[in-house]
XYZ file of C-alpha atoms in Angstrom:
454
model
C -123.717 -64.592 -77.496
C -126.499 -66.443 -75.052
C -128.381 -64.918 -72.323
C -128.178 -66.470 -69.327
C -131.712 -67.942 -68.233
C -133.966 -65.096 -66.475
C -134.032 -67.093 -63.088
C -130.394 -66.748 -63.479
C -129.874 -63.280 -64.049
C -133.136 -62.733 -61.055
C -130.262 -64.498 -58.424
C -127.891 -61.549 -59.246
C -129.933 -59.508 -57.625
C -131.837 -61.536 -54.628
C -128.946 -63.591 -53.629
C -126.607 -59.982 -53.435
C -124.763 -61.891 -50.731
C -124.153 -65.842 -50.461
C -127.152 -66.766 -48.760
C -127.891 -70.725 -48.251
C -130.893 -72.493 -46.712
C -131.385 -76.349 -46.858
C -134.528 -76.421 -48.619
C -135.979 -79.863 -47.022
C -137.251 -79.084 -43.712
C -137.292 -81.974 -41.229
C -135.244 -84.071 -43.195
C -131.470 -84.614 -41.899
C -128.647 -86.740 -43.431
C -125.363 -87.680 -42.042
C -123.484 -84.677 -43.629
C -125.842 -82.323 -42.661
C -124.973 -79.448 -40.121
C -126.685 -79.574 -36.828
C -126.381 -76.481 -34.583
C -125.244 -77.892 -31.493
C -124.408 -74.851 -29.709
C -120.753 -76.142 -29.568
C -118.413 -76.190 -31.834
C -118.620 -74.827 -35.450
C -121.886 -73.656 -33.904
C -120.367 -72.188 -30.164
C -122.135 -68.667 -29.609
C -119.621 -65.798 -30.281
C -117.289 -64.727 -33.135
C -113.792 -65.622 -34.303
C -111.834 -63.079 -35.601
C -108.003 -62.629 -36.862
C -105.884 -59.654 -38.703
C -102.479 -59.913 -39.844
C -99.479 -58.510 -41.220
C -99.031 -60.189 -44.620
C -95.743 -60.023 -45.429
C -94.375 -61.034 -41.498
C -97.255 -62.808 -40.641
C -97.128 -61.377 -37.506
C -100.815 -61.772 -35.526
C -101.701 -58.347 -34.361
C -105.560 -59.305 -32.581
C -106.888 -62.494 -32.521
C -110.348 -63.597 -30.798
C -111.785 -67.383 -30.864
C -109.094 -67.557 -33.696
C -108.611 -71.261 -33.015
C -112.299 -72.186 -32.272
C -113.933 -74.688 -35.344
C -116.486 -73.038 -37.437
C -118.012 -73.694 -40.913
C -116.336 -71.939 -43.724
C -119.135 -71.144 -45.829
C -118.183 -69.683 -49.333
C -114.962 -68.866 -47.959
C -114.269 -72.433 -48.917
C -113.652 -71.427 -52.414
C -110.668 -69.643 -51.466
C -108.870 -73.110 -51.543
C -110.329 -74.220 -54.624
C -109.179 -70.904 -55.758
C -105.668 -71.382 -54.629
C -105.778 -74.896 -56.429
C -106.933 -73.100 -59.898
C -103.993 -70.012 -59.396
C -101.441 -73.154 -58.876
C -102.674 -75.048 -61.848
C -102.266 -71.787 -64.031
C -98.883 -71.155 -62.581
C -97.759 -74.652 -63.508
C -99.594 -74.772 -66.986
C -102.128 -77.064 -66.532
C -104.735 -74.911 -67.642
C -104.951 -71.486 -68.991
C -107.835 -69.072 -68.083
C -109.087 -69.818 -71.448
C -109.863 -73.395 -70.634
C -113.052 -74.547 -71.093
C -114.715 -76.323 -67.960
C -117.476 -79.124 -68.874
C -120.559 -78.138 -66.786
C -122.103 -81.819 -65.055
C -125.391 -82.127 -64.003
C -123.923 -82.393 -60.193
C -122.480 -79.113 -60.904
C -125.809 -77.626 -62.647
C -127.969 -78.775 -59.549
C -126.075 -77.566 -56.616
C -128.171 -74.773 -54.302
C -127.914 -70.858 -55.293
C -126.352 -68.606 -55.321
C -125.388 -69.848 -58.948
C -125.147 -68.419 -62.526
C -127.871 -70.959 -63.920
C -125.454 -73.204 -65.857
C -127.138 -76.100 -67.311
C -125.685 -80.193 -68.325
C -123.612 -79.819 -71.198
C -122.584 -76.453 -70.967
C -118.865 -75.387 -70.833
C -117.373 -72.143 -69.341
C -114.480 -70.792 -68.959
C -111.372 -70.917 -66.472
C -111.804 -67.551 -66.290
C -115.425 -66.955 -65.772
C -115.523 -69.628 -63.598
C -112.703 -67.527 -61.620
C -114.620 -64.243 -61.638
C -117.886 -66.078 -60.872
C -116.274 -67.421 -57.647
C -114.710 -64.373 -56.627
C -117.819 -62.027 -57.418
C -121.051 -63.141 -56.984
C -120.063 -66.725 -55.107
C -121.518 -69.182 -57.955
C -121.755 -72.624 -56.886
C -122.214 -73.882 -59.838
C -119.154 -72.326 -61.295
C -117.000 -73.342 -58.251
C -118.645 -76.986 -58.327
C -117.933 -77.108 -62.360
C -114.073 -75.901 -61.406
C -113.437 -78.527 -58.301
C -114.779 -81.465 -60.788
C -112.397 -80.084 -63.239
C -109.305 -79.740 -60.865
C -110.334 -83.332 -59.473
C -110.480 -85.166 -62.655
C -114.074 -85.172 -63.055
C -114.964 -86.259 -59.344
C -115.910 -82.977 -56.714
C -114.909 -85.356 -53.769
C -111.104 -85.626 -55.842
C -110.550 -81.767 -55.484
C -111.723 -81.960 -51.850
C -109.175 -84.515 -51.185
C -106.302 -82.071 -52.971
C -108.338 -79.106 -51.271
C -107.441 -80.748 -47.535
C -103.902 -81.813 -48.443
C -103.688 -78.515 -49.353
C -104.301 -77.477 -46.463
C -101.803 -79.552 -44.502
C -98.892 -78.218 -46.340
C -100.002 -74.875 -45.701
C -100.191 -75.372 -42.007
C -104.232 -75.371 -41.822
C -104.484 -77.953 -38.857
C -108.141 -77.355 -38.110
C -108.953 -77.060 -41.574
C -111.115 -80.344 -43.518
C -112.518 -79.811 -47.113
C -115.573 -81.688 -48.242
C -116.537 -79.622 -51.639
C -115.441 -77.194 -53.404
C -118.303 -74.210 -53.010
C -118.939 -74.382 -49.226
C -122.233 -75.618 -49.296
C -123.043 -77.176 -45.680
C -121.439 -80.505 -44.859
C -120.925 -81.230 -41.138
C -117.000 -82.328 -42.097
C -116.067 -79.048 -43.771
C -114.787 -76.968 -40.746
C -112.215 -74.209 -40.141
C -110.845 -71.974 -38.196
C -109.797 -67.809 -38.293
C -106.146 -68.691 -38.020
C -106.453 -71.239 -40.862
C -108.012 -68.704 -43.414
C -105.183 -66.432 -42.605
C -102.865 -68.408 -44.059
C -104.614 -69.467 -46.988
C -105.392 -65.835 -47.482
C -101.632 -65.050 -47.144
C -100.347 -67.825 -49.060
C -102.591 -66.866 -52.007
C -101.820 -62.781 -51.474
C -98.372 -63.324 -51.100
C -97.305 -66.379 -53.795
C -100.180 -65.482 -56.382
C -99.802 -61.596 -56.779
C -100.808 -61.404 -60.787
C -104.312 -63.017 -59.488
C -104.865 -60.567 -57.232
C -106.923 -58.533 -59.512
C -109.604 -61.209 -59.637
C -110.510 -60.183 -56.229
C -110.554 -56.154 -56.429
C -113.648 -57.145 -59.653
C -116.381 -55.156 -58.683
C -118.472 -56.416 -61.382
C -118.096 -58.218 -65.139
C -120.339 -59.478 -68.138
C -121.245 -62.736 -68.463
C -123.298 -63.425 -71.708
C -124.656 -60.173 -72.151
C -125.721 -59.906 -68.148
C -123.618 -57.979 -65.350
C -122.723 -59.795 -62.451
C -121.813 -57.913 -59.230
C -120.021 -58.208 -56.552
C -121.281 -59.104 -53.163
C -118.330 -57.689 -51.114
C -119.110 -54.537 -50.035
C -115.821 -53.977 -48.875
C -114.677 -52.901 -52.380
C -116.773 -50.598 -52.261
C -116.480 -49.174 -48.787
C -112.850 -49.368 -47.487
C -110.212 -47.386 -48.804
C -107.436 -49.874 -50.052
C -109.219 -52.724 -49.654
C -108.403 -55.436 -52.410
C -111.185 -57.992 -51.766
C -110.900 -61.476 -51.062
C -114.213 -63.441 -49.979
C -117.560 -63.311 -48.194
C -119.846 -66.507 -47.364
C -122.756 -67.409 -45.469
C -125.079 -70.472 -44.167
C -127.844 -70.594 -41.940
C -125.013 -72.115 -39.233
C -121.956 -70.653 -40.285
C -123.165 -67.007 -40.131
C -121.580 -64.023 -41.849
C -118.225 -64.589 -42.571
C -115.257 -62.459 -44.344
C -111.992 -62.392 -44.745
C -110.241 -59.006 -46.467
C -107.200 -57.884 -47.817
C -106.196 -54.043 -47.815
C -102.839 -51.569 -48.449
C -101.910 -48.608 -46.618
C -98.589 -46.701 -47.448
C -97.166 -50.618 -48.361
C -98.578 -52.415 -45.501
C -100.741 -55.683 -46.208
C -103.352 -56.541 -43.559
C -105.278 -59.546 -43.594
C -108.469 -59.872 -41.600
C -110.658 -62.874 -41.066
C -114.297 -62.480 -39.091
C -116.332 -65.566 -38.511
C -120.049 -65.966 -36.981
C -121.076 -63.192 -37.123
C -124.636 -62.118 -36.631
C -125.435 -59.669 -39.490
C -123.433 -58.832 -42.561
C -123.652 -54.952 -40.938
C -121.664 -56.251 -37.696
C -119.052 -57.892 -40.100
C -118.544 -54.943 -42.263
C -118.228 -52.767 -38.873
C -116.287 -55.047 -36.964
C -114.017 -55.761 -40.137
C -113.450 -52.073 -40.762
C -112.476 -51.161 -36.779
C -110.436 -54.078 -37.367
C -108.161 -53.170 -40.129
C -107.973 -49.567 -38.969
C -106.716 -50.667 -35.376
C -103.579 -52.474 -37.325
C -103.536 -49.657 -40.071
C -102.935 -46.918 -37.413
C -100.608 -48.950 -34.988
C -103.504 -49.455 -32.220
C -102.667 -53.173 -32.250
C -99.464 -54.609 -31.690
C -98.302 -57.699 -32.632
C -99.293 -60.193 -29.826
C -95.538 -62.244 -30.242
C -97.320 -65.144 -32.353
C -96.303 -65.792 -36.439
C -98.107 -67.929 -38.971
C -96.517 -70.330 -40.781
C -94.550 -68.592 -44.250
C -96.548 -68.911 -46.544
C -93.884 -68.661 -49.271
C -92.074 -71.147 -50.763
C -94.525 -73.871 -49.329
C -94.557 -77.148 -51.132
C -97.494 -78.555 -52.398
C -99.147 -81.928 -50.505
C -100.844 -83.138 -53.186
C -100.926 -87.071 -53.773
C -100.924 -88.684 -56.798
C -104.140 -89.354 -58.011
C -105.643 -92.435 -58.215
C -108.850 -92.867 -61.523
C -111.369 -90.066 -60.681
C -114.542 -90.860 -59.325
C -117.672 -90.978 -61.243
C -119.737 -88.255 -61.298
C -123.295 -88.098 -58.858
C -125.926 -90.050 -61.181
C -128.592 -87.571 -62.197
C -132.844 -88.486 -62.298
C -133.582 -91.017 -64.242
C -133.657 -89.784 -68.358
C -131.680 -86.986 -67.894
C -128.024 -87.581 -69.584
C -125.056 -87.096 -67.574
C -122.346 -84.050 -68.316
C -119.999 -86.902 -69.184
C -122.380 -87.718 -72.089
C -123.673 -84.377 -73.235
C -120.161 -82.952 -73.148
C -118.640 -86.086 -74.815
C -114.905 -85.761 -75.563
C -114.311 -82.671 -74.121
C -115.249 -83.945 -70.839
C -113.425 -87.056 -71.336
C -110.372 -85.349 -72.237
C -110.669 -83.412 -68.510
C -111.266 -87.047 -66.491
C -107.285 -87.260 -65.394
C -107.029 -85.763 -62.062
C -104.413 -82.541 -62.336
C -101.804 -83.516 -60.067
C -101.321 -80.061 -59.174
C -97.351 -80.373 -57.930
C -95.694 -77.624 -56.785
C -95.695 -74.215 -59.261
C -92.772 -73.813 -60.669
C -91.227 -70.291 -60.152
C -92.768 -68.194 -62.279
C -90.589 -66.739 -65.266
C -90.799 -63.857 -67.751
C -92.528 -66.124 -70.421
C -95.138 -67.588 -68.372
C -96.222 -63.747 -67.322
C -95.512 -62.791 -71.130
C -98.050 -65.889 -71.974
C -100.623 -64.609 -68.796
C -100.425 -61.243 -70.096
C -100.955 -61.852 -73.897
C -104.580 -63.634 -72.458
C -107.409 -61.414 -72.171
C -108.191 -61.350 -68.399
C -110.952 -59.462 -66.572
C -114.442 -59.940 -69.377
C -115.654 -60.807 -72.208
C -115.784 -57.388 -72.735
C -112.586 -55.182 -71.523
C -112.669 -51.591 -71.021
C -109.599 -50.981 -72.829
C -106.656 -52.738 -74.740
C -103.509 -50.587 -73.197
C -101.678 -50.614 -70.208
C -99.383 -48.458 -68.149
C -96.322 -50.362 -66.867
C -95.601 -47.822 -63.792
C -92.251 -49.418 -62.904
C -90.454 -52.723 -61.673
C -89.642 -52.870 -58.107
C -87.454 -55.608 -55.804
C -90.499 -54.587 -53.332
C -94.110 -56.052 -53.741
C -95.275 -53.261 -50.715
C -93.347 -50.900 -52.928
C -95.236 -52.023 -55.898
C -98.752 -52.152 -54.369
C -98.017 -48.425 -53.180
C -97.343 -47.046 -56.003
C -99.928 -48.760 -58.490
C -102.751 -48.105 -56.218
C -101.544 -44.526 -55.456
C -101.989 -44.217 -59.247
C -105.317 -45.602 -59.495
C -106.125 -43.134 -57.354
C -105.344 -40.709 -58.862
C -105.987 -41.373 -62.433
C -109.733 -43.132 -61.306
C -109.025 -45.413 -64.406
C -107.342 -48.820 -65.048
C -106.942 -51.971 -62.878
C -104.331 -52.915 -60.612
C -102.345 -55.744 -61.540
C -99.146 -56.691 -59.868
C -96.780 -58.760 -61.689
C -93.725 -61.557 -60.274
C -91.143 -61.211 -62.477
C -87.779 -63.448 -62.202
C -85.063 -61.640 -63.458
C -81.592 -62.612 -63.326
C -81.942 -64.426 -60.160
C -84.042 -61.993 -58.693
C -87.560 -61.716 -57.596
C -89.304 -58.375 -58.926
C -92.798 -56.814 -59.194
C -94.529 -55.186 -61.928
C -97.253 -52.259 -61.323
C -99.128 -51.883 -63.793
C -102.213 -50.097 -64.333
C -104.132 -52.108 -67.019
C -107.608 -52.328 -69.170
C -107.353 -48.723 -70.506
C -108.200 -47.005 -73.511
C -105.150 -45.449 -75.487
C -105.559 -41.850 -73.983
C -105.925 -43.026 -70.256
C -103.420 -45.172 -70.513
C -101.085 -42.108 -72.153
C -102.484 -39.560 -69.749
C -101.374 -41.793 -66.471
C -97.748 -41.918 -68.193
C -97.266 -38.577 -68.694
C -98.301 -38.077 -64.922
C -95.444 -40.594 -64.306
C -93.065 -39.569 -66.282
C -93.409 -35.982 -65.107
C -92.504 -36.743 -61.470
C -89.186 -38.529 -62.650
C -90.945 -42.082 -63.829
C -90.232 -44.583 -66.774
C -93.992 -45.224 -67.102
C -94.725 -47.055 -71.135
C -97.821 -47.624 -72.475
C -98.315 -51.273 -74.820
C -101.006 -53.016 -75.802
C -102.232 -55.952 -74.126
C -100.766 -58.412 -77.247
C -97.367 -57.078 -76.073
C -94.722 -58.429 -73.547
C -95.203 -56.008 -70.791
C -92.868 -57.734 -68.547
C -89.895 -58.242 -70.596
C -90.473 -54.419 -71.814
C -90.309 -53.756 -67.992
C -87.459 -56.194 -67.100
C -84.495 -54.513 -68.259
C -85.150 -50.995 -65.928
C -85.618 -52.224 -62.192
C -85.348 -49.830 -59.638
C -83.362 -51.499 -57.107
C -85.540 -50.514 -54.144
């Protein structure tokens, strides 16, 4: 197994959130950001929190006012990747040709080089952890049939079908470009539409860390690691967009999601994030009469693709990542069309389960299917009340179609044999049907036939 290159695994550590500064001082081009003092750039923050599941808008502040998105950006290209796995157009096992566009892009990055290929899934946990631009760069070609601008295109008409009116893509890591604005209100409902309609990718999010090539990458949200029930989602900053977050967390069932924008230090967002979700947690907000668009059930807005754009040209003698990857990149040139997922069934989550998902190297092989509930709040509640109390395992949350109707999975997985027999028998001893299987096994089919009606 390769090492990443030591100026990669030195970025893990100095970039520990997604810090960007254009490098060429003095020198402006016409995508460049200005700070105009209106705007993207207007003084003050922008802040929303939500009910997930009603959609209900319990505070909002500046919610409508256009700002930069930052890394949050890759929560689109994100949702783009979780659609193309529901609809089987790639598996997490995919391998992603790395470009020389993709390997030049500014930090924060994982150091890929030309040539190099990585995974759907690393790529994924890359995004989601540490905020590699690289990776997310590497992914958008992919999605866009070899051309970055492509997946913006599908990124924005994304967008539009979710309701995003503010909202204009123009890459897929949220490096600056004066086009690629925002607003609160918008990430809200991407954040929704991804919590709500993508629930067995949840768990890509709540990663507080994984090994890539022998090296640990960590997560920069410190939200993890500091709010009870909180169940991640994305941080990002640029010189102009500020500190930026947006956060999922439970409580007894409830979803909140909270956006903050512009802020001035990544302390003020953490504060003003936490006094945020505790107002809606403990009923000192109420809902101020407005509701975002549903986010499920949306259809997707993606065109049909015309021939992908070529790739940026790199300096002079250095071979392109068409070249050095040769077929394998050519194979990946036709834009994914990305049409609407298809609902999900028992054998696509029997396929999703049967792929190793978290690392290359996973804590354990078992897991604990908790129970099958017509709930997802019912499901959240009791897997994470479990994972609380056992201190072991990963939350994952599964969609299930079963004889017409929608159900969710809890399941407490990547444990080792004992843990995953220990939080059974804790299960099972308060009335339960808690079974342990291996990760080869069908865990949702074994679940399917004892729902609990609730």
């Amino acid at each position: 197994m390769s090492a990443l290159p030591a100026s990669a695994s030195a970025r893990h550590h100095h970039y520990y959130h997604h810090y960007y500064h254009r490098p060429t001082a003095g020198l402006t081009r016409a995508d460049d950001q200005v700070d105009t003092g209106f705007g993207p750039t207007a003084a003050g923050v922008s802040a929303i929190l939500i009910d997930a599941r009603s959609g209900a808008v319990l505070s909002a502040n500046g919610a409508d006012i256009p700002r930069y998105p930052a890394s949050l950006t890759k929560l689109m290209t994100l949702d783009l990747a979780f659609r193309a796995l529901r609809a089987g157009q790639i598996s997490l096992d995919t391998r992603i040709p790395v470009s020389y566009h993709a390997s030049a892009v500014e930090p924060v990055k994982l150091g890929l080089t030309p040539g190099d290929t990585i995974s759907v899934r690393s790529a994924i946990l890359a995004m989601t952890t540490m905020s590699a631009n690289d990776a997310a760069t590497a992914l958008g070609e992919y999605l866009g049939g070899g051309s970055e601008a492509r997946c913006a295109e599908l990124m924005t008409a994304r967008a539009q079908a979710l309701g995003m009116a503010q909202t204009h893509f123009a890459n897929a890591s949220g490096l600056p470009n004066a086009t690629q604005v925002t607003t609160a209100r918008d990430l809200a409902l991407l954040a929704r539409d991804i919590v709500l309609n993508y629930p067995e990718d949840q768990q890509f999010f709540e990663v507080v860390s994984f090994n890539f090539r022998g090296h640990t990458v960590y997560s920069n949200n410190n939200m993890l690691r500091s709010y009870p029930g909180a169940t991640g989602m994305k941080t990002g900053y640029t010189d102009l967009a500020r500190h930026n977050l947006v956060t999922s967390a439970v409580r007894d069932g409830r979803v909140l999601i909270g956006v903050e924008l512009h802020e001035p230090s990544w302390g003020d967002t953490y504060a003003q994030m936490t006094h945020l979700l505790n107002a809606g947690f403990e009923g000192r907000l109420a809902a101020n009469g407005s509701v975002l668009t549903p986010a499920i059930g949306q259809p997707a807005a993606a065109p049909q693709l015309a021939q992908a754009a070529p790739l940026p040209a790199p300096p002079p003698g250095l071979p392109t990542g068409t070249q050095m990857a040769g077929a394998q990149m050519a194979e990946a040139t036709p834009a994914l069309a990305l049409p609407p997922p298809p609902p999900p069934s028992p054998a696509h989550y029997a396929a999703r389960r049967a792929e190793p998902r978290l690392a290359a190297d996973h804590a354990g092989h078992w897991v604990a299917q908790i129970g099958l509930y017509s709930r997802l709040a019912k499901a959240r509640t009791e897997a994470f009340a479990m994972h609380r109390l056992s201190g072991a395992g990963v939350v994952r949350i599964a969609r299930v179609e079963h004889h017409g109707r929608t159900l969710w999975g809890a399941q407490l997985a990547d444990l080792s044999f004992d843990a995953a027999h220990s939080t059974c028998s804790v299960v099972n001893a308060r009335g339960g049907a808690c079974r342990v299987v291996s990760v080869g096994e069908d865990h949702v089919a074994m679940l399917s036939d004892s729902p609990d009606g609730t």
